[in-house]
Amino acid sequence: MEAVASPCVSRCRLDPGTGRCVGCLRTADEIAAWGSLDAAGQRAVWSALARRRGESGAGLPPGLRFIERDWLSANQILGIEGNEAIVVDTGYVKHAAQTVELVRAALIDSAGDLLGDAPAVRLAGIVNTHLHSDHCGGNAALARAFDCPITIPAASAADVAAWDRVALTHATTGQRCERFSHSATLAPGDRLRLGGLDWQVLAAPGHDPKSLVFHCEREALLISADALWEQGFGVLFPELDGEPGFAGQQAALELISALPVQRVLPGHGRAFDDVQGALARAFARLDAMRSDPRRHARHALKVLVKFLLLDLERVEVDRMRETLRGASVMQRTAALIGMDFAAALAWATGELVEQGQLRRDGNWLLDA
């Protein structure tokens, strides 16, 4: 029998408020018992974790499951109709094994919740909102585990076919992604069937000029990817490449403002209902960045450095530049700030250490 992956994501600290690990969401008892459990017992833990990660999605239509992840891996939205399911976005490659287990657990739970004694729900497809590494890094692993096809934004089809890591931004940000192949594409104006509901496919440039969001008018739901979070939105990567990212993000927010939306399922963070509050915060954040582009660049560099440490967990300070030698987006971001790359990395790491996001141990830089 295939081994069950550990839920551990190397962020091992108990939250005194919940009694759960801030990384994997297990209780202390579940962590202590893990090694002695058989496969059935370990899968029972995964089932509990899938439910915990869906707590902010309580009350969704019965064909939808929300799986909240973290800042390294994007959230998953599982849509079930009959005995088939589609998952939207798949997280980062480092967490691919955990994504497989979470999706498997959600499918098993959904079979019981929706179908009773009917055959188990099978994963029939993967859909990506966009192809940043934290949204498609589990594509290959899920496709292998469930033998299902992958649907991507049409604008990224040529990049995936050629596996152009520069165009996909994986190489230029110092990030990783296992190669995958797609079977179909989605473009703005298309319709997506997900969870027994019809969703309109819409363009959401800004964070990624090729990104899509999905809107269900009937249920007033939005799968917003990184165009809108409860507290902002994703880094505007076009701006770091000298392209008009601020204008794209303005257009995406105005589009969302014009839609009937009562609940948002974002790419990161919890599902939320205060849509107008989130939009107000996002517009204010965008205005501040537009008025001071260096502010956006400084924020972006810190985000990218933090992401690197979430992935690697630790890196020697003296070798950091070598690790990022191909990360041209980060190098251009340093230039936008007005620093050379070495100075900018030193500034960003210093800021993150001061904020408690990273810590130093001699010549090593570690995630905190």
Tab-separated table of C-alpha atoms in Angstrom:
chain	number	residue	atom	x	y	z
A	1	MET	CA	0.000	0.000	0.000
A	2	GLU	CA	1.227	3.495	-0.835
A	3	ALA	CA	2.718	5.302	2.164
A	4	VAL	CA	0.682	8.158	3.600
A	5	ALA	CA	2.549	11.483	3.477
A	6	SER	CA	3.184	13.290	6.739
A	7	PRO	CA	1.190	16.502	7.224
A	8	CYS	CA	4.298	18.270	8.579
A	9	VAL	CA	5.288	21.395	6.626
A	10	SER	CA	8.261	22.296	8.874
A	11	ARG	CA	6.515	25.138	10.686
A	12	CYS	CA	6.298	23.348	14.003
A	13	ARG	CA	4.806	25.601	16.666
A	14	LEU	CA	1.628	25.096	18.682
A	15	ASP	CA	-0.863	27.943	18.703
A	16	PRO	CA	-1.851	28.356	22.379
A	17	GLY	CA	-5.263	29.628	21.331
A	18	THR	CA	-6.285	26.643	19.201
A	19	GLY	CA	-3.940	23.955	20.493
A	20	ARG	CA	-3.014	23.189	16.889
A	21	CYS	CA	0.303	23.388	15.065
A	22	VAL	CA	0.416	26.617	13.062
A	23	GLY	CA	1.909	24.709	10.109
A	24	CYS	CA	0.033	21.423	9.752
A	25	LEU	CA	-2.989	22.138	12.028
A	26	ARG	CA	-2.562	18.873	13.959
A	27	THR	CA	-3.063	18.778	17.708
A	28	ALA	CA	-0.184	17.789	19.985
A	29	ASP	CA	-1.811	14.378	20.483
A	30	GLU	CA	-2.126	13.818	16.723
A	31	ILE	CA	1.513	14.751	16.199
A	32	ALA	CA	2.675	12.414	18.975
A	33	ALA	CA	0.562	9.512	17.697
A	34	TRP	CA	1.352	9.884	13.985
A	35	GLY	CA	4.273	7.426	13.813
A	36	SER	CA	2.323	4.663	15.558
A	37	LEU	CA	-0.821	4.944	13.429
A	38	ASP	CA	-1.563	2.560	10.587
A	39	ALA	CA	-2.508	3.926	7.153
A	40	ALA	CA	-6.208	4.055	8.040
A	41	GLY	CA	-5.454	6.026	11.188
A	42	GLN	CA	-3.189	8.433	9.330
A	43	ARG	CA	-5.846	8.996	6.670
A	44	ALA	CA	-8.354	9.711	9.448
A	45	VAL	CA	-6.022	12.497	10.619
A	46	TRP	CA	-5.865	13.840	7.055
A	47	SER	CA	-9.672	13.801	6.942
A	48	ALA	CA	-9.781	15.916	10.104
A	49	LEU	CA	-7.178	18.287	8.648
A	50	ALA	CA	-9.165	18.744	5.422
A	51	ARG	CA	-12.206	19.700	7.496
A	52	ARG	CA	-10.177	22.132	9.623
A	53	ARG	CA	-8.729	23.765	6.532
A	54	GLY	CA	-12.252	24.237	5.241
A	55	GLU	CA	-13.655	25.938	8.330
A	56	SER	CA	-13.771	29.412	6.771
A	57	GLY	CA	-15.698	27.925	3.840
A	58	ALA	CA	-18.552	26.668	6.008
A	59	GLY	CA	-21.949	27.284	4.458
A	60	LEU	CA	-20.856	26.997	0.843
A	61	PRO	CA	-23.183	25.236	-1.609
A	62	PRO	CA	-23.030	21.445	-1.044
A	63	GLY	CA	-20.957	20.817	-4.171
A	64	LEU	CA	-18.082	23.067	-3.080
A	65	ARG	CA	-15.240	22.489	-0.617
A	66	PHE	CA	-12.707	25.164	0.337
A	67	ILE	CA	-9.242	24.071	1.529
A	68	GLU	CA	-7.247	26.897	3.094
A	69	ARG	CA	-3.489	26.487	2.858
A	70	ASP	CA	-0.761	29.051	3.600
A	71	TRP	CA	1.506	31.593	1.897
A	72	LEU	CA	3.737	29.005	0.210
A	73	SER	CA	0.837	27.010	-1.238
A	74	ALA	CA	-2.326	28.548	-2.632
A	75	ASN	CA	-5.754	27.408	-1.470
A	76	GLN	CA	-7.734	24.676	-3.210
A	77	ILE	CA	-11.394	24.852	-4.198
A	78	LEU	CA	-12.944	21.461	-4.843
A	79	GLY	CA	-16.119	21.256	-6.925
A	80	ILE	CA	-18.103	18.008	-6.760
A	81	GLU	CA	-20.897	17.007	-9.110
A	82	GLY	CA	-22.201	13.452	-9.048
A	83	ASN	CA	-19.219	11.170	-8.517
A	84	GLU	CA	-16.664	13.482	-10.148
A	85	ALA	CA	-14.734	16.456	-8.850
A	86	ILE	CA	-12.536	19.238	-10.180
A	87	VAL	CA	-9.922	21.042	-8.099
A	88	VAL	CA	-8.928	24.664	-8.661
A	89	ASP	CA	-5.200	25.316	-8.068
A	90	THR	CA	-2.756	22.894	-6.489
A	91	GLY	CA	-0.254	24.692	-4.261
A	92	TYR	CA	3.545	24.690	-4.320
A	93	VAL	CA	5.697	21.723	-5.325
A	94	LYS	CA	7.241	21.417	-1.845
A	95	HIS	CA	3.759	20.665	-0.501
A	96	ALA	CA	2.613	18.484	-3.407
A	97	ALA	CA	2.384	15.298	-1.317
A	98	GLN	CA	0.299	17.125	1.282
A	99	THR	CA	-1.954	18.521	-1.458
A	100	VAL	CA	-2.566	14.995	-2.745
A	101	GLU	CA	-3.532	13.817	0.756
A	102	LEU	CA	-5.804	16.802	1.410
A	103	VAL	CA	-7.607	16.369	-1.904
A	104	ARG	CA	-7.932	12.613	-1.341
A	105	ALA	CA	-9.364	13.192	2.132
A	106	ALA	CA	-11.818	15.803	0.825
A	107	LEU	CA	-12.942	13.418	-1.927
A	108	ILE	CA	-13.537	10.613	0.571
A	109	ASP	CA	-15.449	12.924	2.900
A	110	SER	CA	-17.469	14.309	0.008
A	111	ALA	CA	-18.463	10.805	-1.086
A	112	GLY	CA	-19.961	10.244	2.340
A	113	ASP	CA	-21.461	13.709	2.670
A	114	LEU	CA	-23.095	13.853	-0.760
A	115	LEU	CA	-23.576	10.330	-2.054
A	116	GLY	CA	-24.039	8.030	0.907
A	117	ASP	CA	-23.336	4.516	-0.331
A	118	ALA	CA	-22.642	5.621	-3.915
A	119	PRO	CA	-19.197	5.017	-5.482
A	120	ALA	CA	-16.344	7.214	-4.239
A	121	VAL	CA	-15.914	10.594	-5.835
A	122	ARG	CA	-12.980	10.676	-8.255
A	123	LEU	CA	-10.872	13.659	-9.231
A	124	ALA	CA	-11.737	14.264	-12.883
A	125	GLY	CA	-9.695	17.397	-13.529
A	126	ILE	CA	-7.401	20.204	-12.393
A	127	VAL	CA	-8.029	23.854	-13.278
A	128	ASN	CA	-5.517	26.653	-12.707
A	129	THR	CA	-6.391	30.315	-12.236
A	130	HIS	CA	-2.815	31.198	-13.229
A	131	LEU	CA	0.556	29.497	-13.341
A	132	HIS	CA	2.640	31.076	-10.618
A	133	SER	CA	4.487	28.314	-8.819
A	134	ASP	CA	2.337	28.435	-5.676
A	135	HIS	CA	-0.812	27.742	-7.716
A	136	CYS	CA	0.350	24.987	-10.085
A	137	GLY	CA	3.196	23.274	-8.203
A	138	GLY	CA	1.020	20.285	-7.319
A	139	ASN	CA	-0.335	19.789	-10.853
A	140	ALA	CA	2.041	16.973	-11.793
A	141	ALA	CA	1.625	15.107	-8.498
A	142	LEU	CA	-2.176	15.307	-8.568
A	143	ALA	CA	-2.321	14.278	-12.230
A	144	ARG	CA	-0.197	11.206	-11.408
A	145	ALA	CA	-2.113	10.303	-8.279
A	146	PHE	CA	-5.589	10.631	-9.800
A	147	ASP	CA	-4.907	10.204	-13.544
A	148	CYS	CA	-6.732	13.417	-14.400
A	149	PRO	CA	-6.263	16.129	-17.045
A	150	ILE	CA	-5.106	19.707	-16.453
A	151	THR	CA	-6.793	22.866	-17.750
A	152	ILE	CA	-4.808	26.126	-17.771
A	153	PRO	CA	-5.317	29.733	-18.889
A	154	ALA	CA	-5.159	29.853	-22.681
A	155	ALA	CA	-2.669	32.731	-22.553
A	156	SER	CA	-0.142	30.414	-20.871
A	157	ALA	CA	-0.553	27.427	-23.199
A	158	ALA	CA	2.529	28.099	-25.322
A	159	ASP	CA	4.655	28.677	-22.208
A	160	VAL	CA	3.603	25.330	-20.739
A	161	ALA	CA	4.056	23.446	-24.008
A	162	ALA	CA	7.634	24.734	-24.280
A	163	TRP	CA	8.102	24.640	-20.497
A	164	ASP	CA	9.484	28.157	-20.628
A	165	ARG	CA	10.447	28.705	-16.978
A	166	VAL	CA	11.258	32.359	-17.665
A	167	ALA	CA	7.874	33.142	-19.226
A	168	LEU	CA	6.170	31.174	-16.440
A	169	THR	CA	8.176	33.286	-13.903
A	170	HIS	CA	9.434	30.227	-12.011
A	171	ALA	CA	13.073	30.828	-12.943
A	172	THR	CA	12.926	34.612	-12.644
A	173	THR	CA	11.621	34.458	-9.054
A	174	GLY	CA	13.966	31.731	-7.798
A	175	GLN	CA	11.066	29.283	-7.394
A	176	ARG	CA	10.458	25.642	-8.327
A	177	CYS	CA	7.744	23.781	-10.209
A	178	GLU	CA	7.579	20.235	-11.547
A	179	ARG	CA	6.882	20.126	-15.263
A	180	PHE	CA	3.360	19.175	-16.326
A	181	SER	CA	1.322	19.027	-19.537
A	182	HIS	CA	-2.121	20.451	-20.141
A	183	SER	CA	-5.094	18.975	-22.005
A	184	ALA	CA	-7.366	22.004	-22.268
A	185	THR	CA	-7.473	25.765	-21.795
A	186	LEU	CA	-9.818	28.437	-20.471
A	187	ALA	CA	-10.086	32.010	-21.731
A	188	PRO	CA	-12.074	35.065	-20.629
A	189	GLY	CA	-15.678	34.649	-21.748
A	190	ASP	CA	-15.672	30.860	-21.312
A	191	ARG	CA	-17.898	28.988	-18.875
A	192	LEU	CA	-16.584	26.610	-16.225
A	193	ARG	CA	-18.723	23.894	-14.667
A	194	LEU	CA	-17.653	23.453	-11.056
A	195	GLY	CA	-19.506	21.902	-8.146
A	196	GLY	CA	-22.793	21.664	-10.018
A	197	LEU	CA	-22.647	25.386	-10.768
A	198	ASP	CA	-21.869	27.490	-13.832
A	199	TRP	CA	-19.020	29.991	-13.481
A	200	GLN	CA	-18.040	32.807	-15.811
A	201	VAL	CA	-14.329	32.945	-16.648
A	202	LEU	CA	-12.983	36.501	-16.383
A	203	ALA	CA	-9.615	38.157	-16.959
A	204	ALA	CA	-7.896	39.573	-13.866
A	205	PRO	CA	-4.615	41.201	-14.866
A	206	GLY	CA	-2.442	42.988	-12.341
A	207	HIS	CA	-0.813	40.304	-10.210
A	208	ASP	CA	-0.365	38.190	-13.342
A	209	PRO	CA	-1.418	39.531	-16.765
A	210	LYS	CA	-2.599	36.027	-17.736
A	211	SER	CA	-4.609	35.333	-14.580
A	212	LEU	CA	-8.257	34.320	-14.509
A	213	VAL	CA	-10.963	34.563	-11.858
A	214	PHE	CA	-14.248	32.637	-11.772
A	215	HIS	CA	-17.629	34.158	-10.893
A	216	CYS	CA	-20.827	32.272	-10.071
A	217	GLU	CA	-23.711	34.712	-10.468
A	218	ARG	CA	-26.323	32.310	-9.092
A	219	GLU	CA	-24.561	31.975	-5.730
A	220	ALA	CA	-22.795	35.389	-5.780
A	221	LEU	CA	-19.435	33.637	-5.332
A	222	LEU	CA	-16.019	34.655	-6.634
A	223	ILE	CA	-12.892	32.511	-6.906
A	224	SER	CA	-10.531	35.459	-6.869
A	225	ALA	CA	-7.074	33.847	-7.128
A	226	ASP	CA	-4.592	36.605	-6.126
A	227	ALA	CA	-6.617	39.516	-7.526
A	228	LEU	CA	-8.371	40.059	-4.181
A	229	TRP	CA	-7.604	38.797	-0.680
A	230	GLU	CA	-9.250	39.796	2.547
A	231	GLN	CA	-6.282	42.090	3.230
A	232	GLY	CA	-5.064	43.140	-0.210
A	233	PHE	CA	-3.829	41.288	-3.277
A	234	GLY	CA	-0.718	39.656	-4.699
A	235	VAL	CA	2.499	41.356	-5.775
A	236	LEU	CA	1.996	43.133	-9.115
A	237	PHE	CA	4.683	41.317	-11.064
A	238	PRO	CA	4.254	43.266	-14.343
A	239	GLU	CA	5.369	46.430	-12.537
A	240	LEU	CA	8.620	44.676	-11.616
A	241	ASP	CA	9.159	43.962	-15.331
A	242	GLY	CA	8.437	47.519	-16.459
A	243	GLU	CA	4.875	46.699	-17.577
A	244	PRO	CA	1.632	48.391	-16.400
A	245	GLY	CA	0.647	46.276	-13.394
A	246	PHE	CA	-1.070	49.077	-11.473
A	247	ALA	CA	-3.522	49.665	-14.320
A	248	GLY	CA	-4.219	45.946	-14.598
A	249	GLN	CA	-4.931	45.649	-10.886
A	250	GLN	CA	-7.203	48.706	-11.029
A	251	ALA	CA	-9.148	47.043	-13.841
A	252	ALA	CA	-9.405	43.763	-11.913
A	253	LEU	CA	-10.719	45.498	-8.781
A	254	GLU	CA	-13.207	47.556	-10.782
A	255	LEU	CA	-14.420	44.373	-12.487
A	256	ILE	CA	-14.954	42.660	-9.132
A	257	SER	CA	-16.705	45.766	-7.777
A	258	ALA	CA	-19.244	45.550	-10.591
A	259	LEU	CA	-20.079	41.878	-9.981
A	260	PRO	CA	-22.733	40.567	-7.605
A	261	VAL	CA	-20.418	38.959	-5.020
A	262	GLN	CA	-21.344	38.053	-1.460
A	263	ARG	CA	-18.488	35.668	-0.714
A	264	VAL	CA	-14.913	35.405	-1.953
A	265	LEU	CA	-12.780	32.256	-2.125
A	266	PRO	CA	-9.281	33.760	-2.429
A	267	GLY	CA	-5.989	32.245	-3.509
A	268	HIS	CA	-4.507	32.817	-0.045
A	269	GLY	CA	-6.081	33.387	3.343
A	270	ARG	CA	-9.533	32.510	4.569
A	271	ALA	CA	-12.804	32.744	2.650
A	272	PHE	CA	-14.584	35.998	3.484
A	273	ASP	CA	-17.941	37.768	3.233
A	274	ASP	CA	-16.974	41.419	3.784
A	275	VAL	CA	-16.400	41.984	0.091
A	276	GLN	CA	-16.851	45.749	0.185
A	277	GLY	CA	-14.413	46.086	3.065
A	278	ALA	CA	-11.830	44.002	1.232
A	279	LEU	CA	-12.286	46.047	-1.936
A	280	ALA	CA	-11.897	49.311	-0.024
A	281	ARG	CA	-8.654	48.070	1.519
A	282	ALA	CA	-7.403	46.835	-1.849
A	283	PHE	CA	-8.139	50.131	-3.626
A	284	ALA	CA	-6.412	52.064	-0.829
A	285	ARG	CA	-3.385	49.780	-1.010
A	286	LEU	CA	-3.218	50.160	-4.777
A	287	ASP	CA	-3.436	53.957	-4.531
A	288	ALA	CA	-0.558	53.995	-2.030
A	289	MET	CA	1.587	51.796	-4.276
A	290	ARG	CA	0.804	53.824	-7.375
A	291	SER	CA	1.762	57.047	-5.600
A	292	ASP	CA	5.086	55.515	-4.508
A	293	PRO	CA	6.196	52.690	-6.853
A	294	ARG	CA	9.280	52.079	-4.724
A	295	ARG	CA	6.964	51.113	-1.884
A	296	HIS	CA	5.568	48.336	-4.048
A	297	ALA	CA	9.071	47.248	-5.076
A	298	ARG	CA	10.243	47.111	-1.458
A	299	HIS	CA	7.189	45.073	-0.489
A	300	ALA	CA	7.706	42.739	-3.456
A	301	LEU	CA	11.336	42.016	-2.622
A	302	LYS	CA	10.483	41.144	0.970
A	303	VAL	CA	7.667	38.859	-0.211
A	304	LEU	CA	10.017	37.046	-2.608
A	305	VAL	CA	12.744	36.616	0.005
A	306	LYS	CA	10.223	35.305	2.544
A	307	PHE	CA	8.848	32.889	-0.057
A	308	LEU	CA	12.379	31.625	-0.725
A	309	LEU	CA	12.871	30.878	2.964
A	310	LEU	CA	9.458	29.235	3.262
A	311	ASP	CA	10.676	26.931	0.505
A	312	LEU	CA	14.303	26.325	1.504
A	313	GLU	CA	13.780	26.845	5.271
A	314	ARG	CA	17.428	27.895	5.678
A	315	VAL	CA	20.158	29.342	3.484
A	316	GLU	CA	23.692	30.554	4.070
A	317	VAL	CA	23.760	34.348	3.851
A	318	ASP	CA	26.963	34.312	1.795
A	319	ARG	CA	25.423	31.935	-0.772
A	320	MET	CA	22.072	33.645	-1.104
A	321	ARG	CA	23.043	35.653	-4.167
A	322	GLU	CA	24.343	32.494	-5.858
A	323	THR	CA	21.074	30.728	-5.072
A	324	LEU	CA	19.238	33.602	-6.776
A	325	ARG	CA	21.614	34.119	-9.706
A	326	GLY	CA	18.811	33.486	-12.233
A	327	ALA	CA	16.136	35.419	-10.354
A	328	SER	CA	15.991	38.356	-12.747
A	329	VAL	CA	12.699	39.668	-11.352
A	330	MET	CA	14.310	40.049	-7.937
A	331	GLN	CA	17.329	41.739	-9.489
A	332	ARG	CA	15.141	44.208	-11.379
A	333	THR	CA	13.177	44.844	-8.199
A	334	ALA	CA	16.410	45.803	-6.428
A	335	ALA	CA	17.098	48.308	-9.231
A	336	LEU	CA	13.612	49.791	-8.809
A	337	ILE	CA	14.326	50.284	-5.119
A	338	GLY	CA	17.556	52.037	-6.081
A	339	MET	CA	20.027	49.484	-4.703
A	340	ASP	CA	22.405	46.939	-6.149
A	341	PHE	CA	21.241	43.350	-5.673
A	342	ALA	CA	23.506	42.501	-2.741
A	343	ALA	CA	22.510	45.632	-0.827
A	344	ALA	CA	18.834	45.076	-1.552
A	345	LEU	CA	18.970	41.471	-0.309
A	346	ALA	CA	20.751	42.614	2.846
A	347	TRP	CA	18.099	45.304	3.398
A	348	ALA	CA	15.172	42.921	2.784
A	349	THR	CA	16.534	40.176	5.035
A	350	GLY	CA	17.286	42.711	7.746
A	351	GLU	CA	13.721	44.031	7.594
A	352	LEU	CA	12.267	40.512	7.716
A	353	VAL	CA	14.448	39.564	10.695
A	354	GLU	CA	13.386	42.724	12.521
A	355	GLN	CA	9.732	41.921	11.808
A	356	GLY	CA	10.130	38.356	13.114
A	357	GLN	CA	9.538	36.777	9.695
A	358	LEU	CA	13.083	35.379	9.505
A	359	ARG	CA	15.850	34.760	12.032
A	360	ARG	CA	19.627	34.538	11.934
A	361	ASP	CA	21.834	31.772	13.296
A	362	GLY	CA	25.453	32.698	12.679
A	363	ASN	CA	25.906	32.817	8.905
A	364	TRP	CA	22.580	31.122	8.295
A	365	LEU	CA	19.245	32.751	7.543
A	366	LEU	CA	16.236	30.701	8.672
A	367	ASP	CA	12.482	30.917	8.255
A	368	ALA	CA	10.740	31.926	11.469
